[in-house]
Short mmCIF file of N, CA and C in Angstrom, two decimals:
data_model
loop_
_atom_site.label_atom_id
_atom_site.label_comp_id
_atom_site.label_asym_id
_atom_site.label_seq_id
_atom_site.Cartn_x
_atom_site.Cartn_y
_atom_site.Cartn_z
N MET A 116 -46.29 -44.15 -98.62
CA MET A 116 -46.33 -43.63 -97.26
C MET A 116 -47.41 -42.57 -97.12
N ARG A 117 -47.53 -41.69 -98.19
CA ARG A 117 -48.55 -40.67 -98.15
C ARG A 117 -49.95 -41.27 -98.08
N ARG A 118 -50.15 -42.38 -98.85
CA ARG A 118 -51.46 -43.03 -98.89
C ARG A 118 -51.80 -43.61 -97.53
N LYS A 119 -50.80 -44.19 -96.83
CA LYS A 119 -51.03 -44.77 -95.50
C LYS A 119 -51.41 -43.70 -94.50
N ASN A 120 -50.69 -42.56 -94.54
CA ASN A 120 -51.00 -41.46 -93.62
C ASN A 120 -52.39 -40.90 -93.88
N GLY A 121 -52.79 -40.83 -95.13
CA GLY A 121 -54.12 -40.35 -95.47
C GLY A 121 -55.20 -41.25 -94.90
N TRP A 122 -55.04 -42.58 -94.97
CA TRP A 122 -56.00 -43.53 -94.41
C TRP A 122 -56.09 -43.38 -92.90
N ILE A 123 -54.96 -43.16 -92.26
CA ILE A 123 -54.96 -43.01 -90.79
C ILE A 123 -55.73 -41.75 -90.40
N LEU A 124 -55.52 -40.64 -91.11
CA LEU A 124 -56.22 -39.39 -90.82
C LEU A 124 -57.72 -39.56 -91.03
N THR A 125 -58.11 -40.23 -92.10
CA THR A 125 -59.53 -40.47 -92.37
C THR A 125 -60.16 -41.31 -91.27
N LEU A 126 -59.46 -42.32 -90.81
CA LEU A 126 -59.97 -43.18 -89.74
C LEU A 126 -60.17 -42.39 -88.45
N ILE A 127 -59.21 -41.52 -88.12
CA ILE A 127 -59.34 -40.70 -86.91
C ILE A 127 -60.55 -39.80 -87.01
N LEU A 128 -60.76 -39.16 -88.17
CA LEU A 128 -61.91 -38.28 -88.34
C LEU A 128 -63.22 -39.05 -88.24
N LEU A 129 -63.30 -40.25 -88.85
CA LEU A 129 -64.52 -41.05 -88.80
C LEU A 129 -64.88 -41.44 -87.37
N LEU A 130 -63.87 -41.68 -86.55
CA LEU A 130 -64.13 -42.06 -85.16
C LEU A 130 -64.46 -40.86 -84.28
N THR A 131 -63.87 -39.69 -84.57
CA THR A 131 -64.00 -38.53 -83.70
C THR A 131 -65.28 -37.74 -83.95
N VAL A 132 -65.67 -37.54 -85.20
CA VAL A 132 -66.81 -36.70 -85.52
C VAL A 132 -68.09 -37.15 -84.84
N PRO A 133 -68.46 -38.46 -84.86
CA PRO A 133 -69.69 -38.86 -84.17
C PRO A 133 -69.64 -38.58 -82.67
N LEU A 134 -68.48 -38.74 -82.07
CA LEU A 134 -68.36 -38.46 -80.63
C LEU A 134 -68.59 -36.98 -80.34
N LEU A 135 -68.03 -36.11 -81.19
CA LEU A 135 -68.22 -34.67 -81.00
C LEU A 135 -69.67 -34.28 -81.21
N ALA A 136 -70.31 -34.87 -82.18
CA ALA A 136 -71.70 -34.54 -82.47
C ALA A 136 -72.62 -34.97 -81.33
N ALA A 137 -72.30 -36.10 -80.70
CA ALA A 137 -73.16 -36.61 -79.63
C ALA A 137 -72.94 -35.88 -78.31
N ALA A 138 -71.85 -35.16 -78.20
CA ALA A 138 -71.55 -34.49 -76.92
C ALA A 138 -72.54 -33.38 -76.64
N ASP A 139 -72.81 -33.13 -75.35
CA ASP A 139 -73.70 -32.05 -74.92
C ASP A 139 -72.85 -30.80 -74.68
N TRP A 140 -72.97 -29.79 -75.61
CA TRP A 140 -72.16 -28.57 -75.54
C TRP A 140 -72.92 -27.42 -74.89
N SER A 141 -74.13 -27.66 -74.39
CA SER A 141 -74.95 -26.56 -73.88
C SER A 141 -74.31 -25.84 -72.70
N GLY A 142 -73.58 -26.56 -71.86
CA GLY A 142 -73.00 -25.91 -70.69
C GLY A 142 -71.58 -25.45 -70.89
N VAL A 143 -71.06 -25.62 -72.10
CA VAL A 143 -69.67 -25.25 -72.34
C VAL A 143 -69.61 -23.81 -72.84
N ARG A 144 -68.73 -23.01 -72.25
CA ARG A 144 -68.53 -21.64 -72.71
C ARG A 144 -67.05 -21.33 -72.63
N PRO A 145 -66.62 -20.31 -73.36
CA PRO A 145 -65.19 -19.97 -73.30
C PRO A 145 -64.77 -19.64 -71.88
N ALA A 146 -63.54 -19.97 -71.56
CA ALA A 146 -63.03 -19.67 -70.22
C ALA A 146 -62.99 -18.17 -70.00
N ASP A 147 -63.32 -17.75 -68.78
CA ASP A 147 -63.21 -16.33 -68.43
C ASP A 147 -61.74 -15.94 -68.45
N PRO A 148 -61.46 -14.69 -68.88
CA PRO A 148 -60.07 -14.25 -68.83
C PRO A 148 -59.60 -14.20 -67.38
N ALA A 149 -58.32 -14.43 -67.19
CA ALA A 149 -57.77 -14.37 -65.83
C ALA A 149 -57.99 -12.97 -65.27
N PRO A 150 -58.37 -12.87 -64.00
CA PRO A 150 -58.60 -11.54 -63.42
C PRO A 150 -57.32 -10.72 -63.46
N ALA A 151 -57.47 -9.43 -63.81
CA ALA A 151 -56.31 -8.55 -63.87
C ALA A 151 -55.85 -8.24 -62.45
N THR A 152 -54.58 -8.42 -62.19
CA THR A 152 -54.05 -8.10 -60.87
C THR A 152 -53.12 -6.92 -61.03
N ALA A 153 -53.57 -5.77 -60.57
CA ALA A 153 -52.78 -4.55 -60.70
C ALA A 153 -51.83 -4.46 -59.52
N ALA A 154 -50.56 -4.35 -59.84
CA ALA A 154 -49.56 -4.18 -58.79
C ALA A 154 -49.68 -2.77 -58.21
N THR A 155 -49.37 -2.64 -56.94
CA THR A 155 -49.45 -1.36 -56.25
C THR A 155 -48.06 -0.89 -55.87
N ALA A 156 -47.73 0.32 -56.30
CA ALA A 156 -46.43 0.90 -55.95
C ALA A 156 -46.62 1.97 -54.89
N GLN A 157 -45.66 2.08 -54.01
CA GLN A 157 -45.63 3.15 -53.01
C GLN A 157 -44.22 3.71 -52.94
N LEU A 158 -44.14 5.00 -52.66
CA LEU A 158 -42.87 5.66 -52.47
C LEU A 158 -42.76 6.06 -51.00
N SER A 159 -41.54 6.03 -50.49
CA SER A 159 -41.32 6.52 -49.13
C SER A 159 -39.94 7.14 -49.05
N VAL A 160 -39.81 8.11 -48.16
CA VAL A 160 -38.52 8.75 -47.92
C VAL A 160 -38.23 8.71 -46.44
N ASP A 161 -37.03 8.29 -46.13
CA ASP A 161 -36.51 8.37 -44.77
C ASP A 161 -35.59 9.58 -44.75
N LEU A 162 -36.04 10.66 -44.09
CA LEU A 162 -35.27 11.89 -44.10
C LEU A 162 -33.92 11.73 -43.40
N GLY A 163 -33.89 10.91 -42.36
CA GLY A 163 -32.64 10.67 -41.65
C GLY A 163 -31.61 9.97 -42.53
N GLU A 164 -32.08 9.01 -43.31
CA GLU A 164 -31.19 8.27 -44.22
C GLU A 164 -30.96 9.01 -45.53
N ARG A 165 -31.85 9.99 -45.81
CA ARG A 165 -31.79 10.73 -47.08
C ARG A 165 -31.86 9.79 -48.27
N GLU A 166 -32.87 8.92 -48.19
CA GLU A 166 -33.04 7.89 -49.22
C GLU A 166 -34.52 7.72 -49.55
N LEU A 167 -34.81 7.66 -50.84
CA LEU A 167 -36.17 7.42 -51.32
C LEU A 167 -36.26 5.96 -51.77
N THR A 168 -37.31 5.28 -51.33
CA THR A 168 -37.50 3.86 -51.64
C THR A 168 -38.80 3.67 -52.42
N VAL A 169 -38.74 2.83 -53.45
CA VAL A 169 -39.92 2.45 -54.22
C VAL A 169 -40.22 0.99 -53.91
N THR A 170 -41.44 0.72 -53.45
CA THR A 170 -41.86 -0.66 -53.23
C THR A 170 -43.03 -0.98 -54.16
N VAL A 171 -43.05 -2.22 -54.64
CA VAL A 171 -44.16 -2.71 -55.47
C VAL A 171 -44.70 -3.96 -54.78
N ASP A 172 -45.96 -3.88 -54.38
CA ASP A 172 -46.60 -4.97 -53.62
C ASP A 172 -45.74 -5.39 -52.42
N GLY A 173 -45.16 -4.40 -51.76
CA GLY A 173 -44.39 -4.64 -50.54
C GLY A 173 -42.93 -4.98 -50.74
N ASP A 174 -42.50 -5.22 -51.98
CA ASP A 174 -41.10 -5.55 -52.25
C ASP A 174 -40.35 -4.31 -52.72
N VAL A 175 -39.17 -4.08 -52.17
CA VAL A 175 -38.34 -2.95 -52.58
C VAL A 175 -37.79 -3.21 -53.98
N VAL A 176 -38.05 -2.26 -54.90
CA VAL A 176 -37.57 -2.42 -56.28
C VAL A 176 -36.52 -1.38 -56.66
N ARG A 177 -36.49 -0.24 -55.95
CA ARG A 177 -35.50 0.80 -56.24
C ARG A 177 -35.25 1.62 -54.98
N THR A 178 -34.02 2.13 -54.86
CA THR A 178 -33.71 3.13 -53.85
C THR A 178 -32.89 4.22 -54.53
N TYR A 179 -33.10 5.46 -54.08
CA TYR A 179 -32.40 6.60 -54.65
C TYR A 179 -31.94 7.53 -53.54
N PRO A 180 -30.73 8.08 -53.65
CA PRO A 180 -30.31 9.11 -52.69
C PRO A 180 -31.01 10.43 -53.02
N VAL A 181 -31.30 11.21 -51.99
CA VAL A 181 -31.98 12.50 -52.18
C VAL A 181 -31.34 13.56 -51.30
N ALA A 182 -31.56 14.81 -51.68
CA ALA A 182 -31.28 15.94 -50.79
C ALA A 182 -32.60 16.31 -50.15
N ILE A 183 -32.56 16.72 -48.89
CA ILE A 183 -33.77 17.06 -48.15
C ILE A 183 -33.71 18.54 -47.74
N GLY A 184 -34.79 19.00 -47.10
CA GLY A 184 -34.84 20.38 -46.64
C GLY A 184 -33.87 20.66 -45.50
N THR A 185 -33.46 21.91 -45.42
CA THR A 185 -32.58 22.33 -44.33
C THR A 185 -33.37 22.47 -43.03
N ALA A 186 -32.67 22.75 -41.95
CA ALA A 186 -33.35 22.94 -40.66
C ALA A 186 -34.30 24.13 -40.71
N ASP A 187 -33.98 25.14 -41.49
CA ASP A 187 -34.85 26.32 -41.62
C ASP A 187 -36.01 26.11 -42.60
N HIS A 188 -35.87 25.12 -43.47
CA HIS A 188 -36.90 24.84 -44.50
C HIS A 188 -37.09 23.34 -44.57
N GLU A 189 -37.70 22.78 -43.55
CA GLU A 189 -37.81 21.32 -43.45
C GLU A 189 -38.77 20.73 -44.48
N THR A 190 -38.45 19.52 -44.91
CA THR A 190 -39.35 18.76 -45.77
C THR A 190 -40.52 18.29 -44.92
N PRO A 191 -41.76 18.52 -45.37
CA PRO A 191 -42.91 18.09 -44.56
C PRO A 191 -42.99 16.57 -44.46
N THR A 192 -43.40 16.09 -43.29
CA THR A 192 -43.59 14.66 -43.09
C THR A 192 -45.07 14.32 -43.17
N GLY A 193 -45.37 13.04 -43.41
CA GLY A 193 -46.75 12.59 -43.49
C GLY A 193 -46.96 11.70 -44.70
N THR A 194 -48.23 11.44 -45.00
CA THR A 194 -48.62 10.61 -46.14
C THR A 194 -49.29 11.49 -47.17
N PHE A 195 -48.83 11.40 -48.39
CA PHE A 195 -49.30 12.25 -49.48
C PHE A 195 -49.70 11.40 -50.68
N SER A 196 -50.33 12.03 -51.66
CA SER A 196 -50.70 11.35 -52.91
C SER A 196 -50.06 12.08 -54.07
N ILE A 197 -49.32 11.34 -54.88
CA ILE A 197 -48.73 11.92 -56.09
C ILE A 197 -49.76 11.82 -57.21
N ARG A 198 -50.10 12.98 -57.78
CA ARG A 198 -51.12 13.04 -58.83
C ARG A 198 -50.63 13.68 -60.12
N ARG A 199 -49.46 14.36 -60.05
CA ARG A 199 -49.04 15.16 -61.20
C ARG A 199 -47.53 15.18 -61.33
N ILE A 200 -47.07 15.14 -62.59
CA ILE A 200 -45.65 15.19 -62.92
C ILE A 200 -45.47 16.19 -64.06
N ILE A 201 -44.40 16.97 -64.00
CA ILE A 201 -44.06 17.85 -65.11
C ILE A 201 -42.63 17.52 -65.56
N PHE A 202 -42.49 17.19 -66.83
CA PHE A 202 -41.17 16.98 -67.42
C PHE A 202 -40.70 18.30 -68.01
N ASN A 203 -39.40 18.55 -67.95
CA ASN A 203 -38.81 19.80 -68.41
C ASN A 203 -39.52 21.01 -67.80
N PRO A 204 -39.63 21.05 -66.47
CA PRO A 204 -40.37 22.14 -65.85
C PRO A 204 -39.63 23.48 -65.96
N SER A 205 -40.41 24.53 -65.99
CA SER A 205 -39.83 25.86 -65.83
C SER A 205 -39.74 26.13 -64.32
N TRP A 206 -39.12 27.22 -63.94
CA TRP A 206 -39.07 27.58 -62.52
C TRP A 206 -39.44 29.04 -62.35
N THR A 207 -40.43 29.26 -61.50
CA THR A 207 -40.83 30.61 -61.12
C THR A 207 -40.48 30.81 -59.66
N PRO A 208 -39.64 31.78 -59.33
CA PRO A 208 -39.27 31.98 -57.93
C PRO A 208 -40.51 32.23 -57.07
N PRO A 209 -40.61 31.53 -55.94
CA PRO A 209 -41.76 31.78 -55.06
C PRO A 209 -41.63 33.15 -54.39
N ASN A 210 -42.74 33.65 -53.93
CA ASN A 210 -42.76 34.96 -53.28
C ASN A 210 -42.39 34.80 -51.80
N VAL A 211 -41.13 34.46 -51.56
CA VAL A 211 -40.61 34.26 -50.20
C VAL A 211 -39.25 34.94 -50.11
N PRO A 212 -38.80 35.26 -48.89
CA PRO A 212 -37.54 36.01 -48.76
C PRO A 212 -36.33 35.37 -49.44
N TRP A 213 -36.16 34.05 -49.34
CA TRP A 213 -34.95 33.44 -49.90
C TRP A 213 -34.88 33.53 -51.43
N ALA A 214 -36.03 33.74 -52.07
CA ALA A 214 -36.06 33.80 -53.54
C ALA A 214 -36.06 35.23 -54.08
N ARG A 215 -36.00 36.21 -53.18
CA ARG A 215 -36.02 37.60 -53.62
C ARG A 215 -34.84 37.88 -54.56
N GLY A 216 -35.12 38.51 -55.69
CA GLY A 216 -34.08 38.86 -56.65
C GLY A 216 -33.76 37.77 -57.66
N LYS A 217 -34.32 36.56 -57.48
CA LYS A 217 -34.07 35.48 -58.44
C LYS A 217 -35.01 35.62 -59.63
N LYS A 218 -34.55 35.18 -60.79
CA LYS A 218 -35.33 35.32 -62.02
C LYS A 218 -35.95 33.99 -62.45
N PRO A 219 -37.11 34.05 -63.10
CA PRO A 219 -37.70 32.82 -63.65
C PRO A 219 -36.73 32.15 -64.63
N THR A 220 -36.82 30.83 -64.69
CA THR A 220 -35.93 30.06 -65.57
C THR A 220 -36.78 29.16 -66.46
N PRO A 221 -36.56 29.21 -67.78
CA PRO A 221 -37.38 28.41 -68.69
C PRO A 221 -36.96 26.94 -68.70
N PRO A 222 -37.81 26.07 -69.29
CA PRO A 222 -37.44 24.66 -69.43
C PRO A 222 -36.14 24.52 -70.22
N GLY A 223 -35.32 23.56 -69.82
CA GLY A 223 -34.10 23.27 -70.55
C GLY A 223 -32.92 24.16 -70.23
N ASP A 224 -33.13 25.25 -69.50
CA ASP A 224 -32.03 26.13 -69.14
C ASP A 224 -31.10 25.40 -68.17
N PRO A 225 -29.78 25.39 -68.42
CA PRO A 225 -28.87 24.67 -67.52
C PRO A 225 -28.87 25.21 -66.09
N ASN A 226 -29.35 26.44 -65.90
CA ASN A 226 -29.42 27.01 -64.54
C ASN A 226 -30.76 26.76 -63.86
N ASN A 227 -31.63 25.99 -64.51
CA ASN A 227 -32.94 25.72 -63.93
C ASN A 227 -32.80 24.80 -62.72
N PRO A 228 -33.19 25.27 -61.52
CA PRO A 228 -33.02 24.44 -60.32
C PRO A 228 -33.98 23.25 -60.23
N MET A 229 -34.95 23.15 -61.16
CA MET A 229 -35.91 22.04 -61.14
C MET A 229 -35.40 20.81 -61.87
N GLY A 230 -34.37 20.96 -62.69
CA GLY A 230 -33.84 19.81 -63.41
C GLY A 230 -34.80 19.30 -64.47
N LYS A 231 -34.80 17.98 -64.68
CA LYS A 231 -35.52 17.36 -65.81
C LYS A 231 -36.97 17.00 -65.51
N ALA A 232 -37.33 16.88 -64.24
CA ALA A 232 -38.72 16.51 -63.91
C ALA A 232 -39.07 16.99 -62.52
N LYS A 233 -40.37 17.17 -62.32
CA LYS A 233 -40.91 17.64 -61.05
C LYS A 233 -42.12 16.78 -60.71
N ILE A 234 -42.07 16.07 -59.59
CA ILE A 234 -43.13 15.15 -59.16
C ILE A 234 -43.77 15.75 -57.91
N PHE A 235 -44.99 16.23 -58.04
CA PHE A 235 -45.65 16.92 -56.93
C PHE A 235 -46.12 15.93 -55.87
N PHE A 236 -45.89 16.26 -54.58
CA PHE A 236 -46.48 15.43 -53.52
C PHE A 236 -47.30 16.26 -52.54
N ALA A 237 -47.00 17.52 -52.34
CA ALA A 237 -47.82 18.39 -51.48
C ALA A 237 -47.96 19.71 -52.22
N GLU A 238 -48.91 19.72 -53.16
CA GLU A 238 -49.06 20.90 -54.01
C GLU A 238 -49.57 22.08 -53.21
N PRO A 239 -49.17 23.29 -53.59
CA PRO A 239 -48.32 23.61 -54.74
C PRO A 239 -46.83 23.75 -54.40
N ASP A 240 -46.48 23.59 -53.13
CA ASP A 240 -45.15 24.01 -52.69
C ASP A 240 -44.07 22.94 -52.65
N TYR A 241 -44.45 21.65 -52.55
CA TYR A 241 -43.43 20.62 -52.32
C TYR A 241 -43.49 19.54 -53.39
N TYR A 242 -42.29 19.18 -53.88
CA TYR A 242 -42.20 18.18 -54.93
C TYR A 242 -40.83 17.52 -54.88
N ILE A 243 -40.75 16.40 -55.56
CA ILE A 243 -39.48 15.72 -55.82
C ILE A 243 -39.03 16.27 -57.17
N HIS A 244 -37.80 16.72 -57.29
CA HIS A 244 -37.38 17.28 -58.57
C HIS A 244 -35.90 17.01 -58.83
N GLY A 245 -35.52 17.16 -60.10
CA GLY A 245 -34.12 17.07 -60.45
C GLY A 245 -33.38 18.29 -59.95
N THR A 246 -32.10 18.36 -60.23
CA THR A 246 -31.34 19.52 -59.76
C THR A 246 -30.17 19.81 -60.68
N ASN A 247 -29.78 21.07 -60.72
CA ASN A 247 -28.57 21.45 -61.44
C ASN A 247 -27.37 21.49 -60.49
N ASP A 248 -27.59 21.05 -59.24
CA ASP A 248 -26.52 21.00 -58.24
C ASP A 248 -26.48 19.60 -57.63
N GLU A 249 -25.97 18.64 -58.38
CA GLU A 249 -25.98 17.26 -57.92
C GLU A 249 -25.07 17.02 -56.72
N ARG A 250 -24.17 17.97 -56.41
CA ARG A 250 -23.33 17.84 -55.22
C ARG A 250 -24.16 17.93 -53.93
N SER A 251 -25.38 18.47 -54.05
CA SER A 251 -26.24 18.60 -52.86
C SER A 251 -26.91 17.28 -52.47
N ILE A 252 -26.91 16.29 -53.36
CA ILE A 252 -27.59 15.02 -53.08
C ILE A 252 -26.95 14.36 -51.86
N GLY A 253 -27.81 13.91 -50.94
CA GLY A 253 -27.34 13.29 -49.71
C GLY A 253 -27.20 14.27 -48.55
N ARG A 254 -27.49 15.54 -48.81
CA ARG A 254 -27.36 16.55 -47.75
C ARG A 254 -28.70 17.22 -47.46
N ALA A 255 -28.74 17.97 -46.39
CA ALA A 255 -29.89 18.83 -46.09
C ALA A 255 -29.60 20.17 -46.77
N ALA A 256 -30.16 20.36 -47.97
CA ALA A 256 -29.73 21.49 -48.79
C ALA A 256 -30.87 22.24 -49.48
N SER A 257 -32.10 21.74 -49.42
CA SER A 257 -33.17 22.34 -50.20
C SER A 257 -34.05 23.24 -49.32
N HIS A 258 -35.03 23.85 -49.96
CA HIS A 258 -36.02 24.67 -49.24
C HIS A 258 -37.28 23.87 -48.94
N GLY A 259 -37.11 22.56 -48.70
CA GLY A 259 -38.23 21.70 -48.32
C GLY A 259 -38.56 20.63 -49.32
N CYS A 260 -38.21 20.85 -50.58
CA CYS A 260 -38.44 19.82 -51.61
C CYS A 260 -37.38 18.73 -51.49
N LEU A 261 -37.56 17.68 -52.25
CA LEU A 261 -36.59 16.59 -52.32
C LEU A 261 -35.90 16.65 -53.67
N ARG A 262 -34.58 16.73 -53.65
CA ARG A 262 -33.81 16.79 -54.89
C ARG A 262 -33.24 15.42 -55.22
N MET A 263 -33.19 15.15 -56.52
CA MET A 263 -32.60 13.91 -57.02
C MET A 263 -31.70 14.22 -58.21
N ARG A 264 -30.79 13.30 -58.50
CA ARG A 264 -30.03 13.42 -59.75
C ARG A 264 -31.02 13.38 -60.91
N ASN A 265 -30.70 14.09 -61.98
CA ASN A 265 -31.65 14.19 -63.09
C ASN A 265 -32.02 12.84 -63.69
N GLU A 266 -31.03 11.96 -63.89
CA GLU A 266 -31.36 10.65 -64.45
C GLU A 266 -32.24 9.84 -63.50
N ASP A 267 -32.05 10.04 -62.18
CA ASP A 267 -32.86 9.32 -61.20
C ASP A 267 -34.29 9.83 -61.16
N VAL A 268 -34.48 11.15 -61.23
CA VAL A 268 -35.84 11.67 -61.15
C VAL A 268 -36.65 11.31 -62.39
N VAL A 269 -35.99 11.21 -63.55
CA VAL A 269 -36.70 10.79 -64.76
C VAL A 269 -37.08 9.31 -64.65
N ALA A 270 -36.16 8.48 -64.14
CA ALA A 270 -36.47 7.05 -63.95
C ALA A 270 -37.61 6.88 -62.95
N LEU A 271 -37.59 7.67 -61.87
CA LEU A 271 -38.66 7.60 -60.88
C LEU A 271 -39.99 8.04 -61.48
N ALA A 272 -39.96 9.12 -62.26
CA ALA A 272 -41.19 9.60 -62.89
C ALA A 272 -41.79 8.53 -63.80
N ARG A 273 -40.95 7.81 -64.53
CA ARG A 273 -41.44 6.73 -65.40
C ARG A 273 -42.12 5.64 -64.58
N LEU A 274 -41.50 5.26 -63.46
CA LEU A 274 -42.10 4.24 -62.59
C LEU A 274 -43.44 4.71 -62.03
N VAL A 275 -43.48 5.96 -61.57
CA VAL A 275 -44.71 6.51 -61.00
C VAL A 275 -45.80 6.54 -62.06
N MET A 276 -45.46 6.91 -63.28
CA MET A 276 -46.46 6.92 -64.35
C MET A 276 -46.97 5.51 -64.63
N GLU A 277 -46.08 4.54 -64.67
CA GLU A 277 -46.48 3.16 -64.95
C GLU A 277 -47.48 2.67 -63.92
N TYR A 278 -47.17 2.86 -62.64
CA TYR A 278 -48.05 2.37 -61.59
C TYR A 278 -49.20 3.33 -61.29
N GLY A 279 -49.12 4.52 -61.83
CA GLY A 279 -50.19 5.49 -61.66
C GLY A 279 -51.18 5.49 -62.80
N GLY A 280 -51.10 4.47 -63.67
CA GLY A 280 -52.08 4.32 -64.75
C GLY A 280 -51.81 5.17 -65.97
N GLU A 281 -50.61 5.72 -66.10
CA GLU A 281 -50.31 6.59 -67.25
C GLU A 281 -48.99 6.19 -67.92
N ALA A 282 -48.81 4.90 -68.15
CA ALA A 282 -47.58 4.43 -68.81
C ALA A 282 -47.49 5.00 -70.22
N ARG A 283 -46.27 5.22 -70.67
CA ARG A 283 -46.01 5.72 -72.02
C ARG A 283 -44.92 4.86 -72.67
N PRO A 284 -44.91 4.77 -74.01
CA PRO A 284 -43.86 3.99 -74.68
C PRO A 284 -42.52 4.71 -74.58
N ALA A 285 -41.45 3.98 -74.85
CA ALA A 285 -40.10 4.55 -74.79
C ALA A 285 -39.96 5.73 -75.73
N SER A 286 -40.65 5.70 -76.87
CA SER A 286 -40.55 6.79 -77.85
C SER A 286 -41.06 8.11 -77.26
N TRP A 287 -42.05 8.04 -76.37
CA TRP A 287 -42.58 9.25 -75.73
C TRP A 287 -41.49 9.89 -74.87
N PHE A 288 -40.78 9.07 -74.09
CA PHE A 288 -39.73 9.60 -73.23
C PHE A 288 -38.54 10.10 -74.06
N GLU A 289 -38.29 9.45 -75.17
CA GLU A 289 -37.21 9.91 -76.05
C GLU A 289 -37.53 11.30 -76.60
N ARG A 290 -38.80 11.50 -76.96
CA ARG A 290 -39.22 12.82 -77.45
C ARG A 290 -39.05 13.87 -76.37
N ILE A 291 -39.47 13.55 -75.14
CA ILE A 291 -39.33 14.48 -74.02
C ILE A 291 -37.87 14.82 -73.78
N ARG A 292 -37.02 13.82 -73.90
CA ARG A 292 -35.58 14.02 -73.66
C ARG A 292 -34.97 14.94 -74.72
N ASN A 293 -35.48 14.84 -75.94
CA ASN A 293 -34.92 15.63 -77.03
C ASN A 293 -35.52 17.02 -77.16
N VAL A 294 -36.76 17.20 -76.71
CA VAL A 294 -37.41 18.51 -76.80
C VAL A 294 -37.40 19.12 -75.39
N VAL A 295 -36.30 19.74 -75.03
CA VAL A 295 -36.13 20.20 -73.65
C VAL A 295 -36.64 21.61 -73.42
N THR A 296 -37.05 22.29 -74.47
CA THR A 296 -37.48 23.68 -74.31
C THR A 296 -38.98 23.81 -74.08
N ARG A 297 -39.65 22.68 -73.96
CA ARG A 297 -41.11 22.70 -73.71
C ARG A 297 -41.44 21.75 -72.57
N SER A 298 -42.32 22.20 -71.67
CA SER A 298 -42.75 21.36 -70.56
C SER A 298 -43.84 20.40 -71.02
N GLU A 299 -43.93 19.26 -70.33
CA GLU A 299 -44.97 18.27 -70.62
C GLU A 299 -45.54 17.81 -69.29
N GLU A 300 -46.85 17.98 -69.11
CA GLU A 300 -47.50 17.61 -67.85
C GLU A 300 -48.24 16.28 -67.99
N VAL A 301 -48.16 15.46 -66.94
CA VAL A 301 -48.87 14.19 -66.90
C VAL A 301 -49.67 14.16 -65.60
N ARG A 302 -50.95 13.87 -65.72
CA ARG A 302 -51.81 13.70 -64.53
C ARG A 302 -52.12 12.22 -64.38
N LEU A 303 -51.90 11.69 -63.19
CA LEU A 303 -52.09 10.26 -62.96
C LEU A 303 -53.56 9.92 -62.76
N SER A 304 -54.00 8.84 -63.39
CA SER A 304 -55.38 8.39 -63.17
C SER A 304 -55.50 7.62 -61.86
N ASN A 305 -54.39 7.05 -61.37
CA ASN A 305 -54.35 6.34 -60.08
C ASN A 305 -53.25 6.96 -59.23
N PRO A 306 -53.59 7.87 -58.32
CA PRO A 306 -52.55 8.51 -57.50
C PRO A 306 -51.68 7.48 -56.77
N VAL A 307 -50.42 7.82 -56.64
CA VAL A 307 -49.44 6.93 -55.99
C VAL A 307 -49.15 7.47 -54.59
N THR A 308 -49.22 6.59 -53.59
CA THR A 308 -48.98 6.99 -52.20
C THR A 308 -47.50 7.28 -51.95
N PHE A 309 -47.27 8.35 -51.21
CA PHE A 309 -45.90 8.77 -50.89
C PHE A 309 -45.83 9.10 -49.40
N ARG A 310 -44.95 8.41 -48.69
CA ARG A 310 -44.79 8.64 -47.25
C ARG A 310 -43.44 9.28 -46.96
N VAL A 311 -43.46 10.31 -46.14
CA VAL A 311 -42.23 10.98 -45.73
C VAL A 311 -42.11 10.87 -44.23
N GLN A 312 -41.01 10.26 -43.75
CA GLN A 312 -40.82 10.10 -42.32
C GLN A 312 -39.48 10.66 -41.88
N ALA A 313 -39.47 11.20 -40.67
CA ALA A 313 -38.23 11.78 -40.13
C ALA A 313 -37.22 10.72 -39.80
#
């Protein structure tokens, strides 16, 4: 049986090689790689619904409940660009009346009002951030920023990084999760659009 298979293989080669040699290969070149199609993500917040929506190429992929600004400290509306994220942010009280007497809080402190991540949309004053008061989610409770549950803001930050050109492996996020006493800043190479509507 082996001898028969060997004769068949030899016959195929004898018939194929002359055909390949006679072929005109001058116009043949490797196929071009398929064009890269980068998906586009956008974030939007409906302040009335108190919900943040993530769309990718127009399709809704995630929704998250948020806390919004109070009537005295409204969340700004408009179209913004997200360019920067800080994981394990510290908190420095702003120089405004409501923060008088409050003390700075380091990264990882359970009393830190910034939570696990801070996603800037109208620098330097407004961002999406985690919170140490998750009971405020779904209410008008902030000084203009948007608050999210800590696990939600970290998941959102990962999505924003992925579509903002700064994806990281799971091990990077695991390190950030375990080293909570140090902040880590990420600047996006492709800013992500963020719309806030009343």
